[in-house]
XYZ file of C-alpha atoms in Angstrom:
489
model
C 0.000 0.000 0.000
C 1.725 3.063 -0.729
C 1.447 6.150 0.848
C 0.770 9.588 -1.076
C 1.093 13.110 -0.178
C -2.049 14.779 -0.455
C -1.016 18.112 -2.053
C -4.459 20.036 -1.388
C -4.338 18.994 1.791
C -0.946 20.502 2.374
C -1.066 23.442 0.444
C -4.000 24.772 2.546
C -2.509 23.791 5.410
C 1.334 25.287 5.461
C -0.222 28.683 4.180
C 0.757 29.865 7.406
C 4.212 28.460 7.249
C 5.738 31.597 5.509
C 5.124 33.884 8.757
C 6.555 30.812 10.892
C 9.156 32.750 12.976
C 6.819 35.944 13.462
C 4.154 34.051 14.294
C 6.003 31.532 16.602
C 7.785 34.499 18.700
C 4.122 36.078 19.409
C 2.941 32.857 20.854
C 5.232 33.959 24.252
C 3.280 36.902 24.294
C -0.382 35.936 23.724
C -0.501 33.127 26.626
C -1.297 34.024 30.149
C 0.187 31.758 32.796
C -1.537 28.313 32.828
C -2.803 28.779 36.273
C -2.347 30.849 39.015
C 0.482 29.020 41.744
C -2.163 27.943 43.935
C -4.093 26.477 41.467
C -3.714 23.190 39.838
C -3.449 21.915 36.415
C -6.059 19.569 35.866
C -4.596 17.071 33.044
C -6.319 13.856 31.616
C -4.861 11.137 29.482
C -5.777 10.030 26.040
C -4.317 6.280 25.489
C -2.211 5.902 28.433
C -1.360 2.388 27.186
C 2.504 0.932 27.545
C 4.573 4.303 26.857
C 1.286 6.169 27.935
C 1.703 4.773 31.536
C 4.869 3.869 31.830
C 6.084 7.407 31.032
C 3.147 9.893 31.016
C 1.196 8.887 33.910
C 4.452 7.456 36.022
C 6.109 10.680 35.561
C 3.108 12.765 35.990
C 2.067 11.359 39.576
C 5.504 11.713 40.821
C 5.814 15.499 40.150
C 2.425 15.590 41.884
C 3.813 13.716 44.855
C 6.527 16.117 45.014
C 4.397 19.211 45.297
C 3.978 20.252 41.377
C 0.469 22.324 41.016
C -0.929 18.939 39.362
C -4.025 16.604 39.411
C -4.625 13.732 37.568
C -8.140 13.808 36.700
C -9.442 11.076 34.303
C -8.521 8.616 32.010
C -9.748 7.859 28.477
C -8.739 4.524 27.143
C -10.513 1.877 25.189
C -9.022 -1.303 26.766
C -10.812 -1.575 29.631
C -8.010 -3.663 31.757
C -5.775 -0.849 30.929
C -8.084 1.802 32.225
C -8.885 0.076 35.238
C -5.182 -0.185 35.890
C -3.976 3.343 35.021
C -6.866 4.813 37.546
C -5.916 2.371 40.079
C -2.719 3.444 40.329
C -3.247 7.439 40.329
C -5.615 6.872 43.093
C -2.866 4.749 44.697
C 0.192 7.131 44.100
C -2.086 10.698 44.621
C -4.922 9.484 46.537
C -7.181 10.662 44.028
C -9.775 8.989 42.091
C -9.677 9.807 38.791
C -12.946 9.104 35.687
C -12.828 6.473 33.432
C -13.439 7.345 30.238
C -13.651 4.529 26.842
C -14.207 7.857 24.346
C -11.696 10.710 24.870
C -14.352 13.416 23.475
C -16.496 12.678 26.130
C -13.675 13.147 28.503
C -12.832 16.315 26.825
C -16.870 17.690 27.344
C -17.409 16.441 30.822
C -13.790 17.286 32.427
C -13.145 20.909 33.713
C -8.985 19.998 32.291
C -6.537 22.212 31.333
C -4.658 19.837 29.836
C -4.147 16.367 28.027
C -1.801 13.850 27.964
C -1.943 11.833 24.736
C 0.185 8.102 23.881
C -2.214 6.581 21.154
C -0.817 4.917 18.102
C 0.436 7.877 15.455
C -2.501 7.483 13.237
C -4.780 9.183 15.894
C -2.164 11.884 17.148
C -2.897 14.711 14.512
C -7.054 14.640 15.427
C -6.513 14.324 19.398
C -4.255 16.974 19.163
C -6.499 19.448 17.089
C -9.628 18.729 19.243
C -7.503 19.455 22.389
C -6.447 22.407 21.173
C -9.626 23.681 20.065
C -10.916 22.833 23.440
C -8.613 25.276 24.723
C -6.267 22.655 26.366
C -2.534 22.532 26.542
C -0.863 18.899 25.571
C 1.679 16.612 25.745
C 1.933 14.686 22.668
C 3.899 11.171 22.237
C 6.549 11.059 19.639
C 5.859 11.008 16.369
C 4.138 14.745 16.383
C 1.669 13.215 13.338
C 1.163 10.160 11.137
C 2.144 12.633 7.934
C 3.688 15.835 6.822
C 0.612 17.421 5.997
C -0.559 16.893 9.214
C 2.394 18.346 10.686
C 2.281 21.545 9.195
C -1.257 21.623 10.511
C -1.143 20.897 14.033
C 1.645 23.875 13.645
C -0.792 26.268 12.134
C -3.313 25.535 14.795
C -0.635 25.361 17.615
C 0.214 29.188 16.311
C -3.144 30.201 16.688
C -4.127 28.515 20.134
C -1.641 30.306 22.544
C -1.455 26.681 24.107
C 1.532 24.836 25.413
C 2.548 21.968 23.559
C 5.189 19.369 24.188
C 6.125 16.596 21.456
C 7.460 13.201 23.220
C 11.070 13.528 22.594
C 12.455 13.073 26.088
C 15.928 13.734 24.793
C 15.343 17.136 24.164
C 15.509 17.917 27.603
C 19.149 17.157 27.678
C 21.274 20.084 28.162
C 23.763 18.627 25.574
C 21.552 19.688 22.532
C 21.456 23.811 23.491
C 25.096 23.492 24.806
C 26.371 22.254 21.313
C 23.827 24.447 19.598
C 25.860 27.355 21.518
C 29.271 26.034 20.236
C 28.487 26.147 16.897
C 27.156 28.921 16.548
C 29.944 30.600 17.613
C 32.217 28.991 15.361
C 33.438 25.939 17.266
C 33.204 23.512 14.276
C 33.549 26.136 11.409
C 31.032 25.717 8.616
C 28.676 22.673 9.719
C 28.628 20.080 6.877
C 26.758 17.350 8.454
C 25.295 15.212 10.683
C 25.350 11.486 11.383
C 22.837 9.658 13.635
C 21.688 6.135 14.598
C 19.026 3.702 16.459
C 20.414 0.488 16.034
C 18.094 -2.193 18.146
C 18.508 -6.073 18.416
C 16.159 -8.795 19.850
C 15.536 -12.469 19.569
C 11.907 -12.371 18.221
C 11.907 -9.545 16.258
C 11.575 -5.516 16.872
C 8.333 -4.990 18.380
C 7.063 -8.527 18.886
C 8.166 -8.603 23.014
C 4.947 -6.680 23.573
C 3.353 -8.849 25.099
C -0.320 -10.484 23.227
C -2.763 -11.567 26.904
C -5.372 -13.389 26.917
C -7.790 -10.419 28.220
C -7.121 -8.605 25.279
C -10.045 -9.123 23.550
C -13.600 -7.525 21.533
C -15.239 -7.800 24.788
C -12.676 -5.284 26.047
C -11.197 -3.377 24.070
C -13.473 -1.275 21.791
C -11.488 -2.205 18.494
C -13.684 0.292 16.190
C -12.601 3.732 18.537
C -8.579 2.041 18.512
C -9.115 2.001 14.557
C -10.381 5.179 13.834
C -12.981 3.427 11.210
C -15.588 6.298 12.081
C -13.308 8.842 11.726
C -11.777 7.808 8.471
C -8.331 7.226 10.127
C -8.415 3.303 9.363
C -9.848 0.863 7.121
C -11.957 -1.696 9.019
C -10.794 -5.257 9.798
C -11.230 -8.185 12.603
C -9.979 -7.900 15.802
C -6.192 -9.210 15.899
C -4.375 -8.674 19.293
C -1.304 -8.633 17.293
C -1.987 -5.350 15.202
C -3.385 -4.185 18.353
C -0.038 -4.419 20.344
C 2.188 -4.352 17.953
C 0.913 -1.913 15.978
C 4.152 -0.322 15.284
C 5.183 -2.977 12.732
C 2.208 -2.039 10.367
C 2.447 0.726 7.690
C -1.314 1.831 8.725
C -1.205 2.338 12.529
C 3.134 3.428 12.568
C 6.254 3.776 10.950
C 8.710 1.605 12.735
C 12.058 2.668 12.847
C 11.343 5.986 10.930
C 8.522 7.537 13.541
C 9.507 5.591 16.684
C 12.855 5.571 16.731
C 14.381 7.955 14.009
C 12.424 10.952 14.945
C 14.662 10.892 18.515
C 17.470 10.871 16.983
C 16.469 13.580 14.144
C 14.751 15.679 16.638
C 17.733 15.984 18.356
C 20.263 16.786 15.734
C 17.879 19.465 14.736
C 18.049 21.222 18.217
C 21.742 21.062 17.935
C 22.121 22.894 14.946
C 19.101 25.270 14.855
C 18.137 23.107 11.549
C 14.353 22.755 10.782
C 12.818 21.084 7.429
C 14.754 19.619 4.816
C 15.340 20.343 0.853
C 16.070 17.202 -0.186
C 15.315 13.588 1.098
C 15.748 9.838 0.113
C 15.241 6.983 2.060
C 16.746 3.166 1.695
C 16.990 -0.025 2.810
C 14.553 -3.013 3.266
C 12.877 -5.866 5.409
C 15.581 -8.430 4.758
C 15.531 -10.611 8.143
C 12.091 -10.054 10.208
C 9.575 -11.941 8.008
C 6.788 -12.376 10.653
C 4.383 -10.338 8.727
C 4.978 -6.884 9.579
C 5.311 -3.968 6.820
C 7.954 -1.629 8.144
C 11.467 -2.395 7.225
C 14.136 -3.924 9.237
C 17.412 -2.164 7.664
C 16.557 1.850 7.033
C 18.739 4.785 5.855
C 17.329 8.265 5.541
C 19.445 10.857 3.965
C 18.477 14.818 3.961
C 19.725 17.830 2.786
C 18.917 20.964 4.341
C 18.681 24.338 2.731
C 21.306 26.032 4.798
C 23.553 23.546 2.820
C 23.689 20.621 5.462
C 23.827 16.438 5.014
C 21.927 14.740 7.577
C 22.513 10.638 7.482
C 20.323 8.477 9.674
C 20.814 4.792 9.317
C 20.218 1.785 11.448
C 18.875 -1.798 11.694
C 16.574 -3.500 14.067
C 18.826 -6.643 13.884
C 22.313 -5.412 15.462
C 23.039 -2.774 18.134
C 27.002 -3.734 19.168
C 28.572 -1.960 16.128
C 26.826 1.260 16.034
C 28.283 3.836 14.171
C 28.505 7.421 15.857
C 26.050 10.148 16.950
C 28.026 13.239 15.527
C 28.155 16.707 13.820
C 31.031 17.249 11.174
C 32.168 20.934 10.508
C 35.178 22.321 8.204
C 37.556 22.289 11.123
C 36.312 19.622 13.305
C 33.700 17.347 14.583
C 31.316 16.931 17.671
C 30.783 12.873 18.490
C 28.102 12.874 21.550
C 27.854 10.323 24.088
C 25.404 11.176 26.602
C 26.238 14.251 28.168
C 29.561 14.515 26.652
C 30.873 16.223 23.487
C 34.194 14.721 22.220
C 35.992 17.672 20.067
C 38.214 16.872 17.051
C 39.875 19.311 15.671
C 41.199 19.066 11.821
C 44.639 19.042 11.231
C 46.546 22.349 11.402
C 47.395 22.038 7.563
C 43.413 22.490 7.435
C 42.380 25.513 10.243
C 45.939 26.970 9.785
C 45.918 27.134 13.960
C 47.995 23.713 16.117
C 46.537 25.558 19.028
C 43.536 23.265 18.478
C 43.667 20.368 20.223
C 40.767 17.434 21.214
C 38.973 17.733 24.432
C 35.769 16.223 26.264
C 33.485 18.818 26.798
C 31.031 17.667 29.976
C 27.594 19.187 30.049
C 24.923 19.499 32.856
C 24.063 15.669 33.349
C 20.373 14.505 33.913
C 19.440 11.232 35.801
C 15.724 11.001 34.157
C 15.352 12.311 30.334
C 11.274 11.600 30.840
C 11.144 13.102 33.875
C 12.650 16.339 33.327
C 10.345 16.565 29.603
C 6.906 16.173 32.043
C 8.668 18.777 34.191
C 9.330 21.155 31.617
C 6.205 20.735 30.552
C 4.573 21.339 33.145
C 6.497 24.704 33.948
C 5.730 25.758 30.570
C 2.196 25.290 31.270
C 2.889 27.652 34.893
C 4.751 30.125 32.808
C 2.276 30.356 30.241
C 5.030 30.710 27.653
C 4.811 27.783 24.784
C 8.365 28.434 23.645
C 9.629 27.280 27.155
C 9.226 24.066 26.073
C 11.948 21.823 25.131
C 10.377 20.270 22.446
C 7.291 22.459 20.684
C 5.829 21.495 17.576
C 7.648 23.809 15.063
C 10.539 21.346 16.222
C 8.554 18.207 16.001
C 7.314 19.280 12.808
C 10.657 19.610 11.494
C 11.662 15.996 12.469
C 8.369 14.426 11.195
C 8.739 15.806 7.977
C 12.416 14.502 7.489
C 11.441 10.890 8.727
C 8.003 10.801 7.126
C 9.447 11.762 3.465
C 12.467 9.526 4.162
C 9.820 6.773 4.784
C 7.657 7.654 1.863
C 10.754 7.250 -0.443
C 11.712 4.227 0.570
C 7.666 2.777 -0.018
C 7.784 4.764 -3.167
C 10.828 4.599 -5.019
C 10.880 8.604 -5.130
C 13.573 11.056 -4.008
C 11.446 14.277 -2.541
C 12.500 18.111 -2.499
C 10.405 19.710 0.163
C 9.479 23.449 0.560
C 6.841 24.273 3.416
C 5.266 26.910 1.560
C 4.369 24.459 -1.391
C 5.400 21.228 0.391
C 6.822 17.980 -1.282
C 7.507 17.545 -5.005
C 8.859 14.399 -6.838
C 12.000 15.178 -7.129
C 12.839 13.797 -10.692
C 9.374 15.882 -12.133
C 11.009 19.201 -10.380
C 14.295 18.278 -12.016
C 13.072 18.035 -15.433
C 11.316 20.994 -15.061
C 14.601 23.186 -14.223
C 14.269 22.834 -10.569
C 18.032 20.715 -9.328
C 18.769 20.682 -6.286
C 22.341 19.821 -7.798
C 22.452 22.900 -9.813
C 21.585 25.702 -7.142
C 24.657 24.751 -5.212
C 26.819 24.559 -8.292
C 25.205 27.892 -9.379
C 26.739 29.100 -6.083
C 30.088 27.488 -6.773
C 29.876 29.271 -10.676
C 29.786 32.598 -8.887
C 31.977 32.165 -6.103
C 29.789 32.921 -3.659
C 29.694 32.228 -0.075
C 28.315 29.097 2.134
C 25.170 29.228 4.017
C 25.337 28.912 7.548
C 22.880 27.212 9.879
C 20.380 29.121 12.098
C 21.720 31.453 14.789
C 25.830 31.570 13.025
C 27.598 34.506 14.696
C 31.256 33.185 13.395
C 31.204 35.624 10.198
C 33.716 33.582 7.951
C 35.543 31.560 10.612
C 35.978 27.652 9.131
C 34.078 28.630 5.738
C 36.423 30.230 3.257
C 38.798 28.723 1.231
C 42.354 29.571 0.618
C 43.374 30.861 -2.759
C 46.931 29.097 -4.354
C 49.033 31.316 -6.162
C 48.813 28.821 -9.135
C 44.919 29.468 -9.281
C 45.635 32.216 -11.016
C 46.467 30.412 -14.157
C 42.703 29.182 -14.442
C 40.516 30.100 -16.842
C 39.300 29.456 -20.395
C 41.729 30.769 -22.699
C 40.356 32.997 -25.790
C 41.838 32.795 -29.152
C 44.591 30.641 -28.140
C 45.867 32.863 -25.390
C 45.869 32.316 -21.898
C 43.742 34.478 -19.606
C 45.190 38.000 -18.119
């Protein structure tokens, strides 16, 4: 089944996309405070399934417990067992008890909330998220943002608009790392950035996704399969109960993306806070479901390579079938590298014959270290929400947005055999049709070269030409095309 980009769709949708910057600054100043500090933020929880309580809700009741302005109101979740269990624990962390909810629109009518929590399967994120929103809530969204680009761009249009506070499930965000590299280069550290590498290489005995566990109690009688689907809403074809799809989702082009939305968006999300990046020009993804033949769709050896307009290479590329040789996490510049390893940035300089300075030398740079990546993101979160300011969040959607749209089209091209060029003001083009009609993303950067003009720097450079000019032989100036047999002046 192969996935298309619905160009209406996403035309009308990234109108607003032009003004992005603008329009993102005044959200800061359009937002009052959540609530007063002696009120609390009542927050209720779409899906809180495996990540959804194992994350969301565990992380939630323990900032209440340690005195964050927070209650934990209701729960709307369509397997019953999982309900049950989700409420029985608030009650036993908070000493609350909390509704039970099977449809989350109901939850969002009757509840007095401020805010949602939401860990359903992507295909549902982009419609939870609008209808929160337009119910004048603040959310928390699980990783990936949306099922699709077009979607992206819209929950950022309506984000824009709302005032609201929204965070997007990359825990990692909320490592200090990411704005403490993002401050090196910047200011030159690395010279012109040329890349990025990333990675999520995973390895199990049965098969990516398959040790969620299928129980016995999982069945029609309890789970309302039609609401998980999305039938109604259009979000799903119909089809008979399977506990597998319903578990496992994540292994099925309709419900997920495997590697590309759950595990690829970290890493992309990330490298894009680093370097102030946001959506691509150019992507193309590879690779292919060469080992895991237990049904699934999604791919178990992926590569996703992007070029960004500020005239960066981003490489992602992993398999689900070996984790002990993984290549690097690392940002490459024209006189040295960043390789990350938690907290730490190793430096490596280029060779002096290169930066024309042997004061250089390699060093491990330690940043602020973090015991809990999840906890922190609920607790930013939630002091976003006190602030009132949605840009105090680690991870907004302008950023998730950003790293959708690079894993999404990276998918898409590997389901269907295209390369894509992507613009948000007109969105993604076949790449081949836009070359034959004049439009190479080859020749704009060789146009530059033609006219010896100057690289493009990422978001936020303050180095001037440090690391991004190149030195001029003597000999050089014997080139040229020589005219009527004579060489030129």
């Amino acid at each position: 089944m192969t996935e298309s980009v619905n160009r209406r769709s996403f035309l009308k949708t990234s109108g607003a996309m032009a003004a992005g910057t603008s329009a993102i600054v005044g959200l800061a100043a359009k937002n009052a405070p959540a609530q007063s500090p002696n009120q609390n933020i009542r927050i209720g929880f779409i899906g809180p399934g495996g990540r959804g309580f194992g994350a969301h809700v565990k992380s939630l009741a323990k900032l209440k417990n340690e005195g964050a302005n927070i209650e934990l109101v209701a729960v709307a979740e369509v397997f019953s067992v999982q309900r049950e269990k989700v409420a029985d624990y608030i009650k036993e962390q908070n000493g609350n008890t909390p509704t039970q909810y099977v449809d989350y629109q109901e939850m969002l009518e009757k509840e007095n909330l401020d805010a949602v929590s939401i860990a359903t399967p992507d295909h549902w994120h982009h419609k939870q998220v609008l209808d929160a929103l337009a119910a004048g809530l603040h959310v928390y969204c699980e990783k990936p943002m949306t099922k699709n680009v077009e979607e992206a761009l819209d929950v950022v249009e309506k984000w824009e608009a709302s005032g609201k506070v929204m965070q997007v499930g990359v825990q990692g965000t909320s490592q200090p790392v990411w704005n403490h590299a993002r401050e090196l280069l910047n200011d030159g550290k690395l010279g012109k950035v040329m890349m990025f590498q990333t990675e999520y290489f995973r390895n199990s005995a049965q098969g990516q996704w398959r040790y969620y566990e299928l129980k016995k109690d999982m069945t029609p009688k309890n789970i309302d399969w039609q609401r998980w689907l999305g039938v109604e809403e259009g979000l799903a074809e119909d089809r008979p109960f399977d506990r597998e799809v319903y578990k496992q989702w994540r292994r099925f082009w309709p419900f997920g993306s495997g590697m590309y939305t759950d595990l690829f968006v970290h890493r992309v999300t990330m490298m894009l806070k680093a370097t102030g990046l946001r959506y691509p020009g150019r992507v193309v993804g590879a690779g292919g479901l060469y080992l895991e033949y237990d049904g699934r769709g999604v791919p178990d050896v992926a590569t996703v390579a992007a070029d960004y307009p500020e005239g960066v290479h981003g490489l992602v590329s992993s398999t689900m079938c070996n984790q002990e040789s993984r290549i690097d996490q690392c940002i490459r510049g024209h006189f040295g590298s960043f390789i990350f390893n938690g907290d730490k940035i190793q430096y490596i300089p280029e060779r002096p014959q290169v930066t024309r300075d042997s004061s250089l030398a390699e060093e491990t740079i330690q940043t602020e270290p973090i015991d809990d990546q999840t906890y922190e993101h609920f607790k930013n979160w939630v002091a976003a929400m006190n602030s009132g300011n949605p840009l105090d969040c680690n991870n907004p959607p302008d950023l998730g947005a950003a790293a959708v749209t690079t894993v999404i089209l990276g998918a898409q091209s590997y389901r269907n055999g295209v390369c894509y060029y992507f613009d948000p003001k007109t969105g993604p083009v076949n790449a081949f049709e836009a070359h034959q009609k004049g439009k190479s993303w080859a020749g704009q950067w060789e146009k530059i070269s033609e006219e010896r003009g100057k690289p493009k720097h990422i978001p936020g450079w303050t180095a001037g030409d440090y690391g991004s000019t190149l030195e001029e032989p003597s000999y050089m100036k014997l080139a040229g095309p020589w005219k009527d047999g004579q060489p030129p002046a």
